[in-house]
Structures are given as structure tokens and as C-alpha cells.
Short mmCIF file of C-alpha atoms in Angstrom, two decimals:
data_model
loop_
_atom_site.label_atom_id
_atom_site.label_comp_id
_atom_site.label_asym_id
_atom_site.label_seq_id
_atom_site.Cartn_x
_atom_site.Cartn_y
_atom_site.Cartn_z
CA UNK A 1099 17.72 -12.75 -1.40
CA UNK A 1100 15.19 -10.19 -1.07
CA UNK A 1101 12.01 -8.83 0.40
CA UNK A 1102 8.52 -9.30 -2.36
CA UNK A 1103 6.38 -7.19 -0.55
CA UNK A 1104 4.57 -4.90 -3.71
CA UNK A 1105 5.12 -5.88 -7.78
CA UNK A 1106 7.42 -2.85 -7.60
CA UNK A 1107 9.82 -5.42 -6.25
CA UNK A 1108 10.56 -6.89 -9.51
CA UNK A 1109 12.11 -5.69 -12.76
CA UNK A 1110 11.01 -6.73 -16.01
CA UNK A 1111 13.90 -8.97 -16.01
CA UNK A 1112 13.38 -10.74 -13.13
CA UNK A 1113 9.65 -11.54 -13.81
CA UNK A 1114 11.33 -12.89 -17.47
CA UNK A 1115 13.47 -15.14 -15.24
CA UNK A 1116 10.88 -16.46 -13.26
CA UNK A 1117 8.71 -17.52 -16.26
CA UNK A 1118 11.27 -18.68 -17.72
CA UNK A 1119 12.35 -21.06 -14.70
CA UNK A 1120 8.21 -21.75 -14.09
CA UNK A 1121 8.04 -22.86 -17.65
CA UNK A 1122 11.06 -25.70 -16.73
CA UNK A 1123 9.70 -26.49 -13.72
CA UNK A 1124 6.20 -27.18 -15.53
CA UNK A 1125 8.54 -30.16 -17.83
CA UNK A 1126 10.43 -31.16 -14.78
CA UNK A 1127 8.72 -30.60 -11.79
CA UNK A 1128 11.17 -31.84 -8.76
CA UNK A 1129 14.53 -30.03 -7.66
CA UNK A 1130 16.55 -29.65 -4.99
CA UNK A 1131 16.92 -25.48 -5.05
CA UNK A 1132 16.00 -25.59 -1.18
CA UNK A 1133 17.31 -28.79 0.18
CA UNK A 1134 18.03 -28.80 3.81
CA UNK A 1135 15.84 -25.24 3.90
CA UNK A 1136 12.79 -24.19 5.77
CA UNK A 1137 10.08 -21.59 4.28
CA UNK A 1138 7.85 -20.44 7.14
CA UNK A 1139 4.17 -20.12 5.72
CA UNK A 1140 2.52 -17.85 7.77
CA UNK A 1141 -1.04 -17.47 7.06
CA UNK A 1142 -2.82 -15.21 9.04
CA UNK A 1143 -6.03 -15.81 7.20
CA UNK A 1144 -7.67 -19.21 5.66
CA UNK A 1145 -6.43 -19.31 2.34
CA UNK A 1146 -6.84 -22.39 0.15
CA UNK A 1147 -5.14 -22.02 -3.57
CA UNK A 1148 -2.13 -19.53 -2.51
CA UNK A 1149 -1.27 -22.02 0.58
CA UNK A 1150 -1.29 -25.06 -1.04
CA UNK A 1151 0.70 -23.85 -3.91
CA UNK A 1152 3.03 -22.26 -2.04
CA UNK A 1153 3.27 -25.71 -0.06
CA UNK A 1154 3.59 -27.47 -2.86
CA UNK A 1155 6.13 -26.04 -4.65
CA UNK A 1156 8.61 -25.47 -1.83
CA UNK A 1157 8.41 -29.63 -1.81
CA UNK A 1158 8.48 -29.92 -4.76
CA UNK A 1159 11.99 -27.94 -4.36
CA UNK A 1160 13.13 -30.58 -1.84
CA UNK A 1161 12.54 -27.97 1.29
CA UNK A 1162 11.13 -28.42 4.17
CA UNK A 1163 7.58 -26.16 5.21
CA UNK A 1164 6.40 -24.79 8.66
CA UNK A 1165 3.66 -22.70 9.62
CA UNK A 1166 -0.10 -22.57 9.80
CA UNK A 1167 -3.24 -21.20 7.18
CA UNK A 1168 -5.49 -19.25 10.36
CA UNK A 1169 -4.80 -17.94 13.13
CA UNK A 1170 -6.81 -20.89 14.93
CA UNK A 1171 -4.51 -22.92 17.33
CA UNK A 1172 -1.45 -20.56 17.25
CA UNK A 1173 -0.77 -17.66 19.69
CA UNK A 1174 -2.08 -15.45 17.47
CA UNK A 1175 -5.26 -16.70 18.88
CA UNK A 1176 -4.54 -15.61 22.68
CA UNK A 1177 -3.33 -11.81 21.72
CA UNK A 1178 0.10 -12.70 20.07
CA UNK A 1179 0.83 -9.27 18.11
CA UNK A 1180 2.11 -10.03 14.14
CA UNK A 1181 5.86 -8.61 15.16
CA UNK A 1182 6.24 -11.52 18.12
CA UNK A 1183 4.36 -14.49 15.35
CA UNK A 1184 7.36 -13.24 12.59
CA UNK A 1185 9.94 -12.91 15.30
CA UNK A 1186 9.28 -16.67 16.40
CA UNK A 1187 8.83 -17.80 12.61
CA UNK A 1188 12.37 -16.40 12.54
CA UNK A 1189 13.98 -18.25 14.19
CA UNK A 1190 12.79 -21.72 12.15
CA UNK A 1191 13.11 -20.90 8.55
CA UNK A 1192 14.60 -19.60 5.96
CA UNK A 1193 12.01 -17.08 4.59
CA UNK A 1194 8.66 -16.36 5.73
CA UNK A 1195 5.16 -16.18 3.24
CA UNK A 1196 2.96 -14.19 4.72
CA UNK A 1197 -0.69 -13.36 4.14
CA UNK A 1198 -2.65 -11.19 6.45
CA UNK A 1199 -6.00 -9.36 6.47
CA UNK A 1200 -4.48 -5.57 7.15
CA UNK A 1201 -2.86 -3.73 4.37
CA UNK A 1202 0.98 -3.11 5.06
CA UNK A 1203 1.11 -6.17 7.17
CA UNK A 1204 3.79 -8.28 5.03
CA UNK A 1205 6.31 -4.80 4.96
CA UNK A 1206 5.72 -4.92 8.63
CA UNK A 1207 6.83 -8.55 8.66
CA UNK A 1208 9.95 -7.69 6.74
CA UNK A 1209 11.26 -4.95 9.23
CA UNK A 1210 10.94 -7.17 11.81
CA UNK A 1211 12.92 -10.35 10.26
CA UNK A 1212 16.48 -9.76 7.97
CA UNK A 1213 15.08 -12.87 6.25
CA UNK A 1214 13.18 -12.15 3.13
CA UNK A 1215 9.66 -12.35 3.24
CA UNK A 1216 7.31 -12.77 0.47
CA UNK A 1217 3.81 -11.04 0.69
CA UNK A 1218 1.35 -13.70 -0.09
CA UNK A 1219 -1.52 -10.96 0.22
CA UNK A 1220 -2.00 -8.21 2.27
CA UNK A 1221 -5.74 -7.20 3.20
CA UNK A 1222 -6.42 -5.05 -0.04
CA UNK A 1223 -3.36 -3.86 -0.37
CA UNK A 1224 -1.31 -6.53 -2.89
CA UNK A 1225 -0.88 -9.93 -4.27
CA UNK A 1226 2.24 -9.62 -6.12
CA UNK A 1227 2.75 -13.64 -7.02
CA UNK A 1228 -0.49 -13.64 -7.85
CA UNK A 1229 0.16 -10.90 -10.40
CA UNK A 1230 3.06 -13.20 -11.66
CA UNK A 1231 0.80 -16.46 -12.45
CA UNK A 1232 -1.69 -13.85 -14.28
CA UNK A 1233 0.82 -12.62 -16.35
CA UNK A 1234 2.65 -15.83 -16.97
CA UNK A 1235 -0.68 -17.27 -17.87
CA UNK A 1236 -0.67 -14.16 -20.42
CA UNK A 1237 3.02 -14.94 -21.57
CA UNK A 1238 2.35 -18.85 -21.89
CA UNK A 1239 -1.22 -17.81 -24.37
CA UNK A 1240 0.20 -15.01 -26.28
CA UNK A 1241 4.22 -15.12 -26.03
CA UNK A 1242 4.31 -11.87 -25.38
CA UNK A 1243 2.53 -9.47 -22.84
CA UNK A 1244 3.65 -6.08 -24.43
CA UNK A 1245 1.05 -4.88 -27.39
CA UNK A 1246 -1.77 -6.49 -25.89
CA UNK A 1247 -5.27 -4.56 -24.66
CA UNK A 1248 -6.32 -5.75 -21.27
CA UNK A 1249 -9.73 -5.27 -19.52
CA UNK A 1250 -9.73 -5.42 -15.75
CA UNK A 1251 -13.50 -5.91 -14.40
CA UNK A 1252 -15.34 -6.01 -11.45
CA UNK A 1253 -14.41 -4.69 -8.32
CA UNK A 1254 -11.11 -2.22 -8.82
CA UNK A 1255 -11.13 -0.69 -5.90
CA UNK A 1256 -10.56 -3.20 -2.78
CA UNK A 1257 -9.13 -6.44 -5.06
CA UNK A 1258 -5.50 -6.56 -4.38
CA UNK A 1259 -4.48 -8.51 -7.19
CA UNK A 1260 -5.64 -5.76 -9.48
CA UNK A 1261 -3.04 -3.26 -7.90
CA UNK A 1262 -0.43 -5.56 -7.81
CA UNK A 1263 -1.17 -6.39 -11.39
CA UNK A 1264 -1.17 -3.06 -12.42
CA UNK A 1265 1.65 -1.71 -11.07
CA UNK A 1266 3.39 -5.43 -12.57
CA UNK A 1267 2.31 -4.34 -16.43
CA UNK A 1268 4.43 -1.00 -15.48
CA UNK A 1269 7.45 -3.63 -15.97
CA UNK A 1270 5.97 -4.03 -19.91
CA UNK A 1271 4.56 -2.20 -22.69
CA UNK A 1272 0.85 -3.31 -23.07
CA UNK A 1273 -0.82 -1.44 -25.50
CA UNK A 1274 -3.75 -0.24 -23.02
CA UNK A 1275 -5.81 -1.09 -20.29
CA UNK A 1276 -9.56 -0.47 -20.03
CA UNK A 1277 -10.32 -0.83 -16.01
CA UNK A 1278 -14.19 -1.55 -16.08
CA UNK A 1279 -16.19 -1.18 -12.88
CA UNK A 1280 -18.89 0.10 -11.45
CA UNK A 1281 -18.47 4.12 -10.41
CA UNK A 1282 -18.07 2.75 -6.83
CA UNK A 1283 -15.22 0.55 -6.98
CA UNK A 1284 -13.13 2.40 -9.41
CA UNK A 1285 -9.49 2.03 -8.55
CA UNK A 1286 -7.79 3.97 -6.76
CA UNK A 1287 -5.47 7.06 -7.61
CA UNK A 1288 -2.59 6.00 -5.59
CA UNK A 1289 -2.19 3.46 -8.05
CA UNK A 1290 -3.53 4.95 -10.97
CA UNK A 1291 -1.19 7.84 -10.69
CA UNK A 1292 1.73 5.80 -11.32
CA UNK A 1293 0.73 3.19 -13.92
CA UNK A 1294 3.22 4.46 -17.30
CA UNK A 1295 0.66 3.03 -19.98
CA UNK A 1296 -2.32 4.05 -21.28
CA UNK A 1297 -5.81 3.38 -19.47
CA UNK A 1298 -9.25 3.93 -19.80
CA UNK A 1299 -11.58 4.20 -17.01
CA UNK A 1300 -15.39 3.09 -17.88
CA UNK A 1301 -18.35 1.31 -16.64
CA UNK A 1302 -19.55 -0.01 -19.85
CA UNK A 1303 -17.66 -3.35 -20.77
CA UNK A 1304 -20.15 -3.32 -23.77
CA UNK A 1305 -18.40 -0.95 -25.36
CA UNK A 1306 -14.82 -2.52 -25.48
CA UNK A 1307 -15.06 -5.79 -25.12
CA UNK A 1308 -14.16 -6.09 -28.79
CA UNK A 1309 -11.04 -4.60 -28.06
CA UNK A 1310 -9.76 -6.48 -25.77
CA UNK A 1311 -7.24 -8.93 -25.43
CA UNK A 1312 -7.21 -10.20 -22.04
CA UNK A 1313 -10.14 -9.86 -20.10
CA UNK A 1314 -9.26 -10.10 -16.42
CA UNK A 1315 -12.72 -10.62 -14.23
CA UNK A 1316 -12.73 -10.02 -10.29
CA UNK A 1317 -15.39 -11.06 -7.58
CA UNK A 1318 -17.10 -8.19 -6.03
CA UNK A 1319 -16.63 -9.07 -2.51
CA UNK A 1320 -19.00 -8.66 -0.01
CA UNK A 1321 -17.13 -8.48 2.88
CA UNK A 1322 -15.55 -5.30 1.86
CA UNK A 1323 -18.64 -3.66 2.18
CA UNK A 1324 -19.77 -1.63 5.03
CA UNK A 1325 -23.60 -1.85 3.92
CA UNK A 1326 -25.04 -4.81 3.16
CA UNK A 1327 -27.79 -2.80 0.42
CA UNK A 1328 -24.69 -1.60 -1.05
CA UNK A 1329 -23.11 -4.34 -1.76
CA UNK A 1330 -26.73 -5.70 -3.02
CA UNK A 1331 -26.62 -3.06 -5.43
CA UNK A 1332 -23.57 -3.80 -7.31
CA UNK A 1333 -22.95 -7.07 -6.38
CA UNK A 1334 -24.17 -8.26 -10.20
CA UNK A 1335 -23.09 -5.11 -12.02
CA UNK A 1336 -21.45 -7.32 -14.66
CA UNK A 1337 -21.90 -11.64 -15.38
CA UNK A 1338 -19.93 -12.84 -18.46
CA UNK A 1339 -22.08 -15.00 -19.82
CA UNK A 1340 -21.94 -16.34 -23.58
CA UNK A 1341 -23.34 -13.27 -25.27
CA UNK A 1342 -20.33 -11.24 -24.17
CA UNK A 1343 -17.48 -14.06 -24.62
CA UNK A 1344 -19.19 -14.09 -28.40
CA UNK A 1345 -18.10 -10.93 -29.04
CA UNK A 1346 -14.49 -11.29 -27.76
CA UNK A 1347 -11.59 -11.57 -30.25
CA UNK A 1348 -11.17 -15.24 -31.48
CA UNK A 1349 -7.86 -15.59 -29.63
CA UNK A 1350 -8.44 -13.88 -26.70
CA UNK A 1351 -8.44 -15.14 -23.08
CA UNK A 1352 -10.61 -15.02 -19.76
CA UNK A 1353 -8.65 -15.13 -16.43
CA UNK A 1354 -9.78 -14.67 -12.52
CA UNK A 1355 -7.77 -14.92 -9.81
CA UNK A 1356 -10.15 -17.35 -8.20
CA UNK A 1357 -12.69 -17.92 -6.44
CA UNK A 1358 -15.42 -16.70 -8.45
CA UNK A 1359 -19.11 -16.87 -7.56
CA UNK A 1360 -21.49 -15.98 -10.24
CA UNK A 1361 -19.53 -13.45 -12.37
CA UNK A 1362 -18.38 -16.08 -14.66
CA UNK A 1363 -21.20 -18.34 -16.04
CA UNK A 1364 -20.65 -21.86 -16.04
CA UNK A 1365 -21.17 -22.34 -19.31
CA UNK A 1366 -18.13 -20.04 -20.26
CA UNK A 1367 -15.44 -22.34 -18.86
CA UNK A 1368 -16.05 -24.63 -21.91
CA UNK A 1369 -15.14 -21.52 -24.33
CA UNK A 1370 -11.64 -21.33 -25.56
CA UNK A 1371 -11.39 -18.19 -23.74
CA UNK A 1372 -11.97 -18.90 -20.57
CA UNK A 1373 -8.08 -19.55 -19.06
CA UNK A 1374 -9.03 -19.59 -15.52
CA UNK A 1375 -8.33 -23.28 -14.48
CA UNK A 1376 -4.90 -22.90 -16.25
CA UNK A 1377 -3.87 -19.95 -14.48
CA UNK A 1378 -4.85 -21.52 -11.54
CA UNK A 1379 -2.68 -24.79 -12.75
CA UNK A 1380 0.29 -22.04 -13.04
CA UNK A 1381 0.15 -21.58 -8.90
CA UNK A 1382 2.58 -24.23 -8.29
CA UNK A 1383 5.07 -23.63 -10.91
CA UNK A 1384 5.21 -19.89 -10.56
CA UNK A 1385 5.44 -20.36 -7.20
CA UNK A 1386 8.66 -22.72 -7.78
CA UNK A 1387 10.40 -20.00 -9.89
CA UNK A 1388 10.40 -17.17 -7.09
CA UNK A 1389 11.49 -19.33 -4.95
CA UNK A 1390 14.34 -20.64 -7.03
CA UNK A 1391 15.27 -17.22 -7.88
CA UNK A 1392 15.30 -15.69 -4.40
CA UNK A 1393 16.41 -18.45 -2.30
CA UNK A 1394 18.75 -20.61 -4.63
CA UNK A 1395 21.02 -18.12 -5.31
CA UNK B 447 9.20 41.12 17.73
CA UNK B 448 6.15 42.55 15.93
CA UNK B 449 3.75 42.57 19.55
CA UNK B 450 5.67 44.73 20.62
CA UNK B 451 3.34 47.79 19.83
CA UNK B 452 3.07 49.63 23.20
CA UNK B 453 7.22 49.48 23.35
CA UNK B 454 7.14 46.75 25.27
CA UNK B 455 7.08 42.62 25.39
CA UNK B 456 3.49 40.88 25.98
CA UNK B 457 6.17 37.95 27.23
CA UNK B 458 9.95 38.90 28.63
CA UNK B 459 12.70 37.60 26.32
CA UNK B 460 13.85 34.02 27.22
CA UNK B 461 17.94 33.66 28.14
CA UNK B 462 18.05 30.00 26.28
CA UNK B 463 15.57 28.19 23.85
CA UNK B 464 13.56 28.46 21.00
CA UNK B 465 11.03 31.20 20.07
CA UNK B 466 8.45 30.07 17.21
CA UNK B 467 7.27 33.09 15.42
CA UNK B 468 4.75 33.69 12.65
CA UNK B 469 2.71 30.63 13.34
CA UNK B 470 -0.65 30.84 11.75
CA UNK B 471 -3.06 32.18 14.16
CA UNK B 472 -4.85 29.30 16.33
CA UNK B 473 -2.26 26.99 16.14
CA UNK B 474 0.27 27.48 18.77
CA UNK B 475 -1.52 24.94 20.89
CA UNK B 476 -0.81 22.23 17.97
CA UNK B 477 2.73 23.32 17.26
CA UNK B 478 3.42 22.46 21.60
CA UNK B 479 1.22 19.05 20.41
CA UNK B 480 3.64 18.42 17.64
CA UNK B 481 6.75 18.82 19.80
CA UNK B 482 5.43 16.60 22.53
CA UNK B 483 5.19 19.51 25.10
CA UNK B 484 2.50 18.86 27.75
CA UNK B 485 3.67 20.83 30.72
CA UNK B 486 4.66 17.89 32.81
CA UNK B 487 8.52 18.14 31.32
CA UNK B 488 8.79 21.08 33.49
CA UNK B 489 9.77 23.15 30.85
CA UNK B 490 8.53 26.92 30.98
CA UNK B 491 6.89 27.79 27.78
CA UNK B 492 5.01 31.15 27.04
CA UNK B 493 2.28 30.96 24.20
CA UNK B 494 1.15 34.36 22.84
CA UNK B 495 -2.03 33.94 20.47
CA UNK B 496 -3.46 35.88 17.99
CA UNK B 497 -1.35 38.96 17.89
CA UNK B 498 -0.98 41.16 15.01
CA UNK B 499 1.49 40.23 12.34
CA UNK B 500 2.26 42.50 9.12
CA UNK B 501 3.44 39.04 7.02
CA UNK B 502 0.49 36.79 8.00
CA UNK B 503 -1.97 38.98 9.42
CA UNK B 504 -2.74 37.67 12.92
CA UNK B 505 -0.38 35.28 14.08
CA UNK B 506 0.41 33.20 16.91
CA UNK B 507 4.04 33.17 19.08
CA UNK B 508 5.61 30.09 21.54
CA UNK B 509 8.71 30.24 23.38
CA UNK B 510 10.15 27.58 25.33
CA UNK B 511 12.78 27.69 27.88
CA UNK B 512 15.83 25.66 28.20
CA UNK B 513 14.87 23.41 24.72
CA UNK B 514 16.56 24.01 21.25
CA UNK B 515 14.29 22.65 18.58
CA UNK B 516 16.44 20.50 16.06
CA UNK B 517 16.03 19.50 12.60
CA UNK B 518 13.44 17.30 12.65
CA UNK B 519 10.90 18.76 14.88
CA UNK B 520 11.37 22.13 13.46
CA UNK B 521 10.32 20.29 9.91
CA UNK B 522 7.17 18.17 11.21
CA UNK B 523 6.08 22.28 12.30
CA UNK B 524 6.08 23.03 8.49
CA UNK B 525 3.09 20.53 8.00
CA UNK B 526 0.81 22.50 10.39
CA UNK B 527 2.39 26.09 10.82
CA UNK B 528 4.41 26.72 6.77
CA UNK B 529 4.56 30.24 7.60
CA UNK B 530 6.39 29.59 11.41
CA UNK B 531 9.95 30.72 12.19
CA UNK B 532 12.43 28.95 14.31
CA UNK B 533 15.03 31.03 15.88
CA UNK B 534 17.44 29.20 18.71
CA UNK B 535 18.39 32.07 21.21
CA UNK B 536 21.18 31.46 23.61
CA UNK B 537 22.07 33.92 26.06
CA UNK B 538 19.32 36.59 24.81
CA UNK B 539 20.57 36.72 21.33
CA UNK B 540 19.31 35.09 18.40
CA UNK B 541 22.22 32.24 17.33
CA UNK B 542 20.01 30.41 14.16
CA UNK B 543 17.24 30.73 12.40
CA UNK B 544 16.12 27.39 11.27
CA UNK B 545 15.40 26.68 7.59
CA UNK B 546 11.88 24.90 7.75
CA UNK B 547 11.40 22.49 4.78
CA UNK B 548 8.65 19.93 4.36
CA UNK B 549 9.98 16.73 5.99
CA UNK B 550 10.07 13.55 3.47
CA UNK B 551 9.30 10.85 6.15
CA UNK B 552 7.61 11.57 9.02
CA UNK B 553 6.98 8.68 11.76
CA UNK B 554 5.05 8.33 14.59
CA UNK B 555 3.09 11.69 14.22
CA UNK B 556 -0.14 11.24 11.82
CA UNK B 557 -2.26 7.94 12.48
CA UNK B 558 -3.04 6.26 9.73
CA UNK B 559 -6.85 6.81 8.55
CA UNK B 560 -7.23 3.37 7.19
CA UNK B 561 -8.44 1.49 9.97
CA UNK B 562 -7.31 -1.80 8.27
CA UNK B 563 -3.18 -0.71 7.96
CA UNK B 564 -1.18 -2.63 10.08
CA UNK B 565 -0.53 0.65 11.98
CA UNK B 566 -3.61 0.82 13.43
CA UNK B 567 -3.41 -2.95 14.19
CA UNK B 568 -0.39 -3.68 15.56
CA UNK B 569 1.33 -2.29 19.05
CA UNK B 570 4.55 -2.43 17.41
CA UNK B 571 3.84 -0.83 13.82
CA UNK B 572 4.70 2.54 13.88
CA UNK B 573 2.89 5.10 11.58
CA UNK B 574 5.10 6.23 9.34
CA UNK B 575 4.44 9.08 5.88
CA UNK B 576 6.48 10.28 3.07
CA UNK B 577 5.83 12.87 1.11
CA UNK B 578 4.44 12.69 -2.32
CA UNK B 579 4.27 16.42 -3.13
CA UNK B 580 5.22 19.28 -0.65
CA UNK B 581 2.85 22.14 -2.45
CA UNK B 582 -0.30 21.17 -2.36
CA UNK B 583 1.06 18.60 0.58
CA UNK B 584 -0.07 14.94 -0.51
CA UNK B 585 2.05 12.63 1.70
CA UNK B 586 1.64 8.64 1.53
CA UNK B 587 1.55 5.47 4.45
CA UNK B 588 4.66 3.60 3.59
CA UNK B 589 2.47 0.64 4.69
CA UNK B 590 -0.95 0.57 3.37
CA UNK B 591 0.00 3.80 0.63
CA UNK B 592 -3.11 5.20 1.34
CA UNK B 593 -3.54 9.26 0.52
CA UNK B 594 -3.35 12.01 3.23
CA UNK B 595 -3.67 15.61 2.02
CA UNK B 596 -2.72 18.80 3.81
CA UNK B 597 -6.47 19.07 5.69
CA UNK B 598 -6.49 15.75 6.73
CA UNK B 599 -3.02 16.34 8.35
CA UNK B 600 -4.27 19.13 9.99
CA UNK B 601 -7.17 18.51 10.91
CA UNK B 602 -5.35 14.88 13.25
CA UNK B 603 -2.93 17.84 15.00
CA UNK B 604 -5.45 20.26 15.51
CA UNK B 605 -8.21 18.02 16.27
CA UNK B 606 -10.72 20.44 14.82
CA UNK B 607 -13.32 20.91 11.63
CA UNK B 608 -12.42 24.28 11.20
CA UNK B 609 -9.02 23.61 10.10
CA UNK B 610 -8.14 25.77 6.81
CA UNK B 611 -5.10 24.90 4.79
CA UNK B 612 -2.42 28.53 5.24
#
């Protein structure tokens, strides 16, 4: 049993096993990996698609869930500091899920607890399960994730699933990665400076859109910005619309980690491209396959 | 000791303690700030600035009484004063000279400039930076991984604009 805190935490193995599990657990979706155990699911901020997956599949393992999505109507409300919250959280379950809006806040949590805790989003720090439904939504499409050209677009710089799934393709071989954004939200060098495959930095998706493979699309979000006319600005730097999905590869594939506003047009999710709803499908058994593979051993 | 140009000592020669040579001029006072000296520990501490040095050109001095400066503290000195020298005297005679490397964690010292890391957030979470690189310094929040470089460390300790990287 272990701490997920960054996708670091993984190895290329591991992230095998769990797709592999997810994709059983899609056929046969009830277990009893955590009978008689209680996952804590501590979430710090509203959340509606991570909690409810997360909730779902620990049933759907047979265990048991406590905890709370906002800090409204917990003692986090009247001044309780994170380290007291986990401490309490402790002493009910098994493992704790934690999402929370400062960066660094799930490692926190871990220090505090010995039982593992699994980062369910930290501020704009990292989203590591989220980076294991994209990918498995890239591994269920294509078979494979090594060899293939991704495009990551929008905003680069505060979204953390995009660091958490860039530092998860370190734990493959894709062929490249084009990481489109506007010069403002380019992402960031402490990340960049690690990644061990090739990249491209650019603001033009224009230009290699027919390269790509898997087109990953982020919302710009507004409350990341300081100034409002900023965020104005940019905020509709880039809409795929249907002129841009018709000059995608035949087989290749839209996701977004959800929600969008209005950088995907409607009219896109009834291309064969766009993937979004199934990778959203993918929360549950994903989500069933960590668990399995840190608690039920 | 190179002040002592007129044949004698600007400051008498402590019995017991630590004497912190060759710090880069103008930053004796963040050297005490890095050690947690204040004056209210009682300890008696002379601080000779901006004196003439033939290695580092003007130079600042510190000795403190009755405290030996160990390991640790005399490597969170390397991020603001590289050029410093530790020597522990006991009984008037220098007994070590302390090796200063650049430390690989260092907690509780810098605050985090991200004002969203837990750090800066929580009463418990205690700041805490490794070091990326040691030349040019680059050192990393273990929490929220953002970036500090050698001027934003000193510019926290000293407190000032003017800080220069030695």
C-alpha cells in the first residue's frame, strides 16, 4: 500500500496493471477487493465527476465510503487546519482521497497519516488518476500508447491534469508531444525539464493538427486569472470546431478531462473523434483498478 | 585575521564559539538571521562589517560566544554567504574548520513564493526545499515544486532589492 500523490508514483508496470484490472472490472463490475474497508473521501473542494467515481467504485468493490465533497458543514468550516481534518479521517478508514485547492496539499495529507492517501487533485499542482483514465482511454482506442503524437491544448500552465499527464507519458515511449497554448499559459519548466520524450512548444494548432494522434483539449479557466481582461483575452484562443476535427487523422481521438465550456463545439461530439464521454465512462473503472491494486494486496 | 591591519583586533578573540569569516560584505546581519540569533538568547556576538579582505574584496566577520555552529546551520550559510568560513574555536585556538557544502533539503528557512502551496496555508506545513542544482543554485518546494533561484533565496534572507548573487 502506498502513497499516489504525483504520476511519478507509478511505474510503467503498474499503470499496465491497473488497465489491465480496469478493463475486467469494465466486464464484471462488482468485487469484494475492500470488503469490511473504509476509504475516507475527503474533498476539500466541490467536485462532481472525480467524487462520484471515486464513490462509486469503492462500492462497487464492496467497501464502505466516508467523507464529504466541500468544506460546507465540516470543521473545516469553523478554522479546522487540513493536518487536524486528515488526522480525524484517520482514524475511520482505510485510505484517504483527497482533493484540495492548494498545491502540495495531498503530500501534506500523507505525512500526517501512515495510511496511503491518494491525491484526487491538488490546486494546480496534479491529477494523477485523472492522468490514468486519459491514458487508458488512449490504451483502450489505440492498444498501445507508445508511437503515438499527442497534442495538449489550451491552458498548459495552471491545468493539473496536464502535468500529471505529462510526467505519466515519461512511463512510455510516445513518439512526441506538441503542447499548444497561448504564449501565456505555456507550461511550466519544472515539468518540462524532466519530460524524457520529445516535445514541441507552439501556439499554432493549425500547423500540426495533421500530425497528431491524440488531441488532448483543456478549459482555460478563469478563476486562475488574476485579471479579469486577461483572462478575456485568451479565454477563446482556440474552439475545435468541425473545420479543425476535418483535418485530423481518420483514426484519431479527442479527449478533455471535463468540464468543458465552449472549447469543444457541440457539434464535434458526434465525430468519431471526439472520445470525451468515454473517457469520462472510464472514471469508475479506473478508479476500481487503483484501488484494487493498492488496497487489495 | 585579515582586519588586523594596525597590529591589532577591531574585536578581541573569543575563548569558545564560532567565528564566521569571509562573508560577503553586507550580509553578516542575514547570516545572525539564518542562525536564529536575535540577541534575546543572551549570547554575545560581535559583527564586524565591511572590512578589507584580499580573497573577496570587502568582507564581512561574526563571532559568537559560547555557540558551536553544526552541520546544518553552517550549510543553510552557503545559500546566502558561499564564500563564508566556519572555524569552531575552543579555548582561543581554532579546533575545525567547517566544510560548507550546499545543503540538499532545507526546511523551515525560505517561505514558499506560491501563495497557493499548502505551506503558506497551513499552520502545520512546514516549508521545506531541495536542491535541484547547487551552481547556479535552483532549489525546488517538495510540495507545490515550484522554482526558487539563488536571488530569490536571497533576496527572502536579506529582505532587500539590492541583493546580487556572490
Amino acid at each position: 500500500m502506498k502513497n499516489i500523490i504525483s504520476s511519478y508514483d507509478f511505474t510503467r508496470d503498474e499503470i499496465i496493471q491497473i488497465f489491465e484490472l480496469a478493463t475486467k472490472f469494465i466486464r464484471e463490475p462488482r468485487n469484494e477487493t475492500l470488503k469490511g474497508k473504509t476509504i475516507a473521501l475527503a474533498f476539500f473542494e466541490p467536485s462532481t465527476r472525480t467524487y462520484l467515481s471515486f464513490n462509486k467504485a469503492i462500492i462497487n468493490l464492496g467497501g464502505n465510503v466516508v467523507g464529504f465533497s466541500g468544506s460546507e458543514g465540516t470543521s473545516v468550516a469553523k478554522g479546522e487546519n487540513l493536518a487536524d481534518t486528515v488526522r480525524m479521517l484517520d482514524n475511520y478508514s482505510e485510505a484517504i482521497v483527497i482533493r484540495h485547492k492548494f498545491d502540495g496539499a495531498a503530500k501534506f495529507a500523507s505525512e500526517v497519516t501512515d495510511k496511503p492517501v491518494i491525491n484526487a487533485g491538488d490546486g494546480k499542482h496534479e491529477h494523477p488518476t485523472q492522468a490514468l483514465i486519459d491514458l487508458f482511454t488512449v490504451y483502450k482506442n489505440f492498444g498501445t500508447i507508445d508511437g503515438l503524437t499527442f497534442g495538449i491544448l489550451g491552458d498548459l500552465k495552471y491545468a493539473r491534469t496536464v502535468n500529471s499527464l505529462l510526467r505519466m507519458l515519461t512511463r512510455f515511449k510516445p513518439k512526441g508531444v506538441y503542447l499548444i497554448s497561448p504564449p501565456q499559459l505555456r507550461a511550466r519548466n519544472e515539468i518540462l525539464e524532466e519530460l524524457n520524450y520529445p516535445y514541441r512548444v507552439t501556439s499554432d494548432i493549425i500547423d500540426v493538427i495533421e500530425d497528431i494522434d491524440v488531441l488532448y483539449v483543456t478549459r482555460i479557466q478563469k478563476e486562475r486569472f488574476l485579471d479579469e481582461l486577461e483572462y478575456e483575452k485568451i479565454k477563446e484562443s482556440y474552439i475545435v470546431n468541425l473545420d479543425l476535427v476535418k483535418k485530423m487523422k481518420e483514426n484519431s481521438i479527442i479527449l478533455h478531462p471535463l468540464p468543458r465550456v465552449n472549447e469543444i463545439e457541440r457539434k464535434v461530439d458526434k465525430t468519431k473523434q471526439a472520445k470525451y464521454f468515454e473517457q469520462a465512462s472510464y472514471g469508475v473503472p479506473v478508479r476500481m483498478g487503483l484501488l484494487s491494486k493498492i488496497m487489495g494486496e | 585575521m585579515e582586519v588586523n591591519t594596525k597590529k591589532e583586533l577591531l574585536v578581541s578573540k573569543i575563548r569558545n564559539g564560532t567565528v564566521i569569516d569571509h562573508i560577503p560584505a553586507g550580509r553578516a546581519l542575514a547570516v545572525l538571521k539564518v542562525l536564529n540569533i536575535t540577541g534575546a538568547e543572551g549570547l554575545r556576538v560581535a559583527i564586524v562589517l565591511n572590512v578589507e579582505s584580499k580573497r573577496i574584496g570587502k568582507k564581512d566577520i561574526v563571532k559568537i560566544e559560547d555557540k558551536e555552529v553544526n552541520e546544518n546551520e553552517a550549510n543553510i550559510i552557503t545559500l546566502i554567504a558561499p564564500t563564508a568560513t566556519i572555524n569552531i574555536i575552543r579555548d582561543y585556538e581554532v579546533v575545525e574548520k567547517k566544510q560548507l557544502k550546499v545543503p540538499t533539503l532545507v526546511k523551515g528557512v525560505l517561505k514558499c513564493p506560491n501563495p497557493h502551496c499548502i505551506t503558506n496555508n497551513d499552520i502545520e506545513a512546514i516549508p521545506i526545499f531541495k536542491t535541484i542544482k547547487a551552481k547556479p543554485l535552483v532549489m525546488r518546494c517538495e510540495y507545490c515544486e515550484i522554482e526558487i533561484n539563488e536571488n530569490d533565496v536571497l533576496k527572502q534572507i536579506l529582505g532587500s532589492p539590492q541583493a546580487k548573487p556572490v
